[in-house]
Short mmCIF file of C-alpha atoms in Angstrom, two decimals:
data_model
loop_
_atom_site.label_atom_id
_atom_site.label_comp_id
_atom_site.label_asym_id
_atom_site.label_seq_id
_atom_site.Cartn_x
_atom_site.Cartn_y
_atom_site.Cartn_z
CA UNK K 122 -0.11 0.03 -0.03
CA UNK K 123 1.60 3.33 -1.07
CA UNK K 124 -1.01 5.79 0.05
CA UNK K 125 -4.15 6.20 2.18
CA UNK K 126 -6.97 8.69 1.28
CA UNK K 127 -9.30 9.66 4.02
CA UNK K 128 -12.70 11.42 3.10
CA UNK K 129 -14.35 13.36 5.97
CA UNK K 130 -18.14 13.56 5.75
CA UNK K 131 -20.49 15.65 8.02
CA UNK K 132 -23.02 13.70 10.20
CA UNK K 133 -26.15 15.26 11.47
CA UNK K 134 -28.64 13.75 13.83
CA UNK K 135 -30.56 10.66 12.53
CA UNK K 136 -33.78 11.62 10.67
CA UNK K 137 -36.94 11.00 12.86
CA UNK K 138 -38.87 7.92 11.98
CA UNK K 139 -42.30 8.62 10.34
CA UNK K 140 -45.09 8.34 13.03
CA UNK K 141 -46.85 5.00 12.94
CA UNK K 142 -49.92 4.88 10.82
CA UNK K 143 -52.66 2.32 10.39
CA UNK K 144 -53.90 1.43 7.04
CA UNK K 145 -57.57 0.38 7.04
CA UNK K 146 -58.89 -2.12 4.37
CA UNK K 147 -56.12 -4.67 4.15
CA UNK K 148 -56.89 -8.25 3.16
CA UNK K 149 -58.07 -10.35 6.10
CA UNK K 150 -55.77 -12.69 7.98
CA UNK K 151 -56.57 -16.32 8.31
CA UNK K 152 -58.35 -17.34 11.40
CA UNK K 153 -58.14 -20.93 12.72
CA UNK K 154 -61.29 -22.47 14.24
CA UNK K 155 -64.77 -21.21 14.33
CA UNK K 156 -66.15 -17.87 15.68
CA UNK K 157 -64.10 -16.44 18.43
CA UNK K 158 -64.66 -14.13 21.41
CA UNK K 159 -63.22 -10.62 21.60
CA UNK K 160 -61.12 -10.22 24.72
CA UNK K 161 -62.70 -8.04 27.43
CA UNK K 162 -66.25 -7.97 25.87
CA UNK K 163 -69.02 -9.88 27.63
CA UNK K 164 -71.73 -9.69 24.97
CA UNK K 165 -71.88 -8.64 21.31
CA UNK K 166 -75.31 -7.66 19.73
CA UNK K 167 -75.58 -6.96 16.04
CA UNK K 168 -78.29 -4.44 14.91
CA UNK K 169 -79.49 -5.60 11.41
CA UNK K 170 -82.12 -4.82 8.85
CA UNK K 171 -83.16 -6.40 5.51
CA UNK K 172 -83.11 -3.05 3.83
CA UNK K 173 -81.88 0.34 4.15
CA UNK K 174 -84.05 3.31 5.26
CA UNK K 175 -85.74 1.51 8.22
CA UNK K 176 -83.86 3.39 10.91
CA UNK K 177 -81.49 0.72 11.94
CA UNK K 178 -78.56 3.14 12.59
CA UNK K 179 -80.85 5.30 14.72
CA UNK K 180 -81.87 2.38 16.77
CA UNK K 181 -78.39 1.17 17.14
CA UNK K 182 -77.04 4.55 18.43
CA UNK K 183 -79.92 5.26 20.78
CA UNK K 184 -79.78 1.67 22.16
CA UNK K 185 -76.18 1.93 22.81
CA UNK K 186 -76.74 5.27 24.77
CA UNK K 187 -79.80 3.96 26.57
CA UNK K 188 -77.79 1.00 27.72
CA UNK K 189 -74.92 3.28 28.90
CA UNK K 190 -77.42 5.36 30.80
CA UNK K 191 -78.57 2.24 32.60
CA UNK K 192 -75.05 1.75 33.87
CA UNK K 193 -73.70 -0.59 31.36
CA UNK K 194 -70.15 -0.30 29.77
CA UNK K 195 -71.11 -0.01 26.08
CA UNK K 196 -69.19 0.01 22.81
CA UNK K 197 -70.67 0.94 19.44
CA UNK K 198 -69.07 -0.35 16.33
CA UNK K 199 -70.27 1.21 13.09
CA UNK K 200 -69.76 -1.74 10.60
CA UNK K 201 -71.67 -0.04 7.80
CA UNK K 202 -68.45 0.31 5.87
CA UNK K 203 -69.95 1.88 2.64
CA UNK K 204 -72.24 4.12 4.44
CA UNK K 205 -71.00 5.01 7.97
CA UNK K 206 -73.37 7.34 9.83
CA UNK K 207 -72.59 6.82 13.54
CA UNK K 208 -69.91 9.69 13.66
CA UNK K 209 -72.78 12.07 12.62
CA UNK K 210 -75.30 10.61 14.95
CA UNK K 211 -72.95 10.36 17.94
CA UNK K 212 -71.43 13.87 17.37
CA UNK K 213 -67.78 12.85 16.90
CA UNK K 214 -65.37 13.84 14.10
CA UNK K 215 -61.91 13.50 15.71
CA UNK K 216 -59.68 11.03 13.79
CA UNK K 217 -58.78 8.03 16.22
CA UNK K 218 -55.00 7.84 17.07
CA UNK K 219 -52.88 4.68 16.66
CA UNK K 220 -49.87 5.09 18.92
CA UNK K 221 -48.11 2.02 17.62
CA UNK K 222 -49.50 1.82 14.04
CA UNK K 223 -51.43 -1.36 15.22
CA UNK K 224 -53.79 -0.41 17.92
CA UNK K 225 -56.67 1.92 17.29
CA UNK K 226 -57.83 4.24 20.13
CA UNK K 227 -61.61 4.47 20.14
CA UNK K 228 -63.39 7.71 20.95
CA UNK K 229 -66.09 8.24 23.51
CA UNK K 230 -69.41 9.96 23.14
CA UNK K 231 -72.48 10.15 25.54
CA UNK K 232 -70.92 7.45 27.73
CA UNK K 233 -70.31 4.99 24.76
CA UNK K 234 -67.06 3.83 23.42
CA UNK K 235 -67.29 4.01 19.74
CA UNK K 236 -65.39 3.47 16.34
CA UNK K 237 -66.35 3.82 12.80
CA UNK K 238 -64.46 3.73 9.53
CA UNK K 239 -66.13 7.09 8.90
CA UNK K 240 -63.79 8.64 11.36
CA UNK K 241 -60.67 7.37 9.24
CA UNK K 242 -62.02 9.06 6.11
CA UNK K 243 -62.92 12.62 4.86
CA UNK K 244 -66.52 13.39 5.28
CA UNK K 245 -67.55 12.98 1.62
CA UNK K 246 -64.89 10.27 0.70
CA UNK K 247 -66.37 7.01 -0.73
CA UNK K 248 -65.19 3.59 0.27
CA UNK K 249 -64.81 1.64 -3.07
CA UNK K 250 -63.57 -1.80 -1.95
CA UNK K 251 -64.16 -5.39 -3.09
CA UNK K 252 -65.11 -8.08 -0.61
CA UNK K 253 -61.70 -9.09 0.69
CA UNK K 254 -60.82 -5.42 1.75
CA UNK K 255 -64.15 -5.06 3.35
CA UNK K 256 -63.69 -8.19 5.36
CA UNK K 257 -60.16 -7.09 6.41
CA UNK K 258 -61.49 -3.69 7.60
CA UNK K 259 -64.11 -5.33 9.63
CA UNK K 260 -61.48 -7.73 11.13
CA UNK K 261 -59.25 -4.69 12.05
CA UNK K 262 -62.28 -2.71 13.59
CA UNK K 263 -63.07 -5.66 15.70
CA UNK K 264 -59.47 -6.89 16.66
CA UNK K 265 -57.31 -3.91 16.57
CA UNK K 266 -59.53 -1.39 18.42
CA UNK K 267 -58.65 -1.02 22.22
CA UNK K 268 -62.20 -1.61 23.31
CA UNK K 269 -61.24 -2.22 26.87
CA UNK K 270 -63.65 -4.03 29.17
CA UNK K 271 -67.25 -3.83 28.02
CA UNK K 272 -70.49 -5.27 29.14
CA UNK K 273 -71.98 -5.14 25.57
CA UNK K 274 -70.81 -4.11 22.13
CA UNK K 275 -73.44 -3.00 19.79
CA UNK K 276 -72.53 -3.49 16.10
CA UNK K 277 -74.36 -1.38 13.45
CA UNK K 278 -74.49 -3.60 10.38
CA UNK K 279 -75.08 -2.40 6.87
CA UNK K 280 -78.45 -3.30 5.41
CA UNK K 281 -79.01 -6.47 3.57
CA UNK K 282 -77.19 -9.91 3.75
CA UNK K 283 -73.76 -9.31 2.39
CA UNK K 284 -70.02 -9.77 3.11
CA UNK K 285 -69.94 -7.94 6.41
CA UNK K 286 -72.82 -9.94 7.89
CA UNK K 287 -71.20 -13.08 6.57
CA UNK K 288 -67.73 -12.36 7.98
CA UNK K 289 -69.07 -11.23 11.34
CA UNK K 290 -71.13 -14.22 11.91
CA UNK K 291 -68.40 -16.64 10.84
CA UNK K 292 -65.53 -15.09 12.69
CA UNK K 293 -67.09 -13.62 15.87
CA UNK K 294 -69.00 -15.11 18.70
CA UNK K 295 -72.14 -13.10 18.69
CA UNK K 296 -74.60 -13.00 21.53
CA UNK K 297 -77.24 -12.53 18.96
CA UNK K 298 -78.94 -10.06 16.45
CA UNK K 299 -81.74 -7.58 16.66
CA UNK K 300 -83.67 -7.09 13.45
CA UNK K 301 -85.19 -3.67 12.76
CA UNK K 302 -88.10 -3.16 10.33
CA UNK K 303 -90.81 -0.76 9.61
CA UNK K 304 -94.32 -2.25 9.64
CA UNK K 305 -95.02 -2.04 5.82
CA UNK K 306 -94.98 -5.30 3.71
CA UNK K 307 -92.17 -4.27 1.39
CA UNK K 308 -89.87 -3.74 4.46
CA UNK K 309 -90.98 -7.09 6.12
CA UNK K 310 -90.11 -8.85 2.78
CA UNK K 311 -86.43 -8.02 3.33
CA UNK K 312 -86.60 -8.43 7.08
CA UNK K 313 -87.49 -12.03 6.50
CA UNK K 314 -84.45 -12.43 4.50
CA UNK K 315 -82.33 -11.06 7.20
CA UNK K 316 -83.82 -13.50 9.62
CA UNK K 317 -83.28 -16.41 7.11
CA UNK K 318 -79.54 -15.27 6.84
CA UNK K 319 -79.08 -15.38 10.68
CA UNK K 320 -80.76 -18.83 10.85
CA UNK K 321 -78.46 -20.27 8.15
CA UNK K 322 -75.45 -18.75 9.89
CA UNK K 323 -76.71 -20.20 13.33
CA UNK K 324 -76.77 -16.62 14.94
CA UNK K 325 -79.50 -16.29 17.56
CA UNK K 326 -82.07 -13.60 16.92
CA UNK K 327 -82.81 -11.80 20.19
CA UNK K 328 -85.86 -10.17 18.69
CA UNK K 329 -87.54 -7.84 16.24
CA UNK K 330 -88.14 -4.09 16.58
CA UNK K 331 -90.85 -2.12 14.75
CA UNK K 332 -89.48 1.35 14.04
CA UNK K 333 -91.51 4.28 12.75
CA UNK K 334 -94.51 2.56 14.08
CA UNK K 335 -96.57 5.57 15.19
CA UNK K 336 -96.55 9.30 14.27
CA UNK K 337 -97.95 11.87 16.60
CA UNK K 338 -98.83 15.17 15.00
CA UNK K 339 -97.02 17.81 17.13
CA UNK K 340 -99.71 20.33 16.36
CA UNK K 341 -103.04 18.60 17.06
CA UNK K 342 -101.77 15.32 18.67
CA UNK K 343 -103.49 13.13 15.97
CA UNK K 344 -101.96 9.54 15.90
CA UNK K 345 -101.16 8.24 12.44
CA UNK K 346 -99.61 5.03 11.16
CA UNK K 347 -97.90 6.32 8.08
CA UNK K 348 -96.03 2.95 7.35
CA UNK K 349 -98.78 0.81 8.80
CA UNK K 350 -98.78 -0.72 12.31
CA UNK K 351 -98.32 -4.02 13.98
CA UNK K 352 -96.68 -5.82 11.07
CA UNK K 353 -93.53 -6.57 12.85
CA UNK K 354 -95.27 -7.78 16.00
CA UNK K 355 -97.29 -10.14 13.86
CA UNK K 356 -94.25 -11.41 12.11
CA UNK K 357 -92.43 -12.00 15.40
CA UNK K 358 -95.45 -14.00 16.76
CA UNK K 359 -95.69 -16.04 13.56
CA UNK K 360 -92.03 -16.94 13.72
CA UNK K 361 -91.92 -17.52 17.41
CA UNK K 362 -89.39 -14.73 18.04
CA UNK K 363 -89.39 -12.06 20.76
CA UNK K 364 -90.94 -8.69 19.91
CA UNK K 365 -88.94 -6.02 21.50
CA UNK K 366 -91.11 -3.19 21.05
CA UNK K 367 -92.30 -0.24 18.87
CA UNK K 368 -90.30 2.98 18.20
CA UNK K 369 -92.02 6.22 17.09
CA UNK K 370 -91.59 8.27 13.92
CA UNK K 371 -90.86 11.64 15.21
CA UNK K 372 -89.31 14.76 13.96
CA UNK K 373 -87.19 15.38 17.15
CA UNK K 374 -85.55 11.88 16.80
CA UNK K 375 -84.29 12.87 13.42
CA UNK K 376 -83.21 16.35 14.60
CA UNK K 377 -81.34 14.98 17.52
CA UNK K 378 -79.44 12.41 15.39
CA UNK K 379 -78.40 15.12 12.91
CA UNK K 380 -77.20 17.21 15.80
CA UNK K 381 -75.10 14.51 17.19
CA UNK K 382 -77.08 14.06 20.37
CA UNK K 383 -79.06 10.83 20.32
CA UNK K 384 -82.65 11.34 21.56
CA UNK K 385 -81.86 8.58 24.25
CA UNK K 386 -79.24 10.87 25.68
CA UNK K 387 -82.03 13.38 26.68
CA UNK K 388 -84.66 13.22 29.42
CA UNK K 389 -87.60 13.88 27.06
CA UNK K 390 -90.59 11.54 26.41
CA UNK K 391 -89.15 10.41 23.12
CA UNK K 392 -86.26 8.79 25.12
CA UNK K 393 -88.57 6.47 26.79
CA UNK K 394 -89.09 3.91 24.06
CA UNK K 395 -85.44 3.39 23.80
CA UNK K 396 -85.02 3.12 27.54
CA UNK K 397 -87.58 0.37 27.48
CA UNK K 398 -85.80 -1.44 24.81
CA UNK K 399 -82.54 -1.33 26.82
CA UNK K 400 -84.38 -2.58 29.89
CA UNK K 401 -85.86 -5.45 28.09
CA UNK K 402 -82.47 -6.53 26.93
CA UNK K 403 -80.97 -6.14 30.46
CA UNK K 404 -83.96 -8.04 31.90
CA UNK K 405 -83.24 -10.93 29.42
CA UNK K 406 -79.50 -10.95 30.38
CA UNK K 407 -78.55 -9.51 26.94
CA UNK K 408 -77.61 -5.95 27.90
#
């Protein structure tokens, strides 16, 4: 060796690692065995409907709040991936944090621990996914959210009988499902399909709820049955399933949901039907 050349370089502090992020909508991971429990959660109740527009999400949010007001530790998962509405109804908009890039920290509103994919998106951003990504997102929302200790987790399902329902029933031990319908025949046709789906998936049906059952005119007090009346109760009796009650069609319920304060969080008379629904579930050991 005849010569040595030394090159000096400047060294600054190491670049900071990017903060951990959580990508929602990955393909699902394999799961051995049948449906599994979620650690720390005593009961899981799915709120379902055969079709959209029957008020399923309104029932889910108000039921969750009503149970929380009865002293239960309650979680609410918005599993309507394509049309998440619980952030609006529960009055939350903050993006959940993920300190380690794996665990999602849920939000709390009206005494309810909640999570929705809508909190991970821009308000008008659409979810355009095929089935595997949909199933992966549901798996993440169930398994990677730090739910903590809950007496009951309410899951707001999308309408119909699709991938989310199938994935949930096959992978998660559900206490059972509540099927929401309005009383008219066209809604009951699809409610029967939802009931048949749960039967095929061996998921217990805890009962049926008739939503938008009665309308009381705020001016004159006249009672009207805009969508009919009693159809869901008759269907429950025919099928030998519990009828969990009637819920009203009322402007204040809609206004409260749009304002992010579910009517069940108030002390007015319109909170009472949801309180009775919660009490029936508690009395039956389901809430």
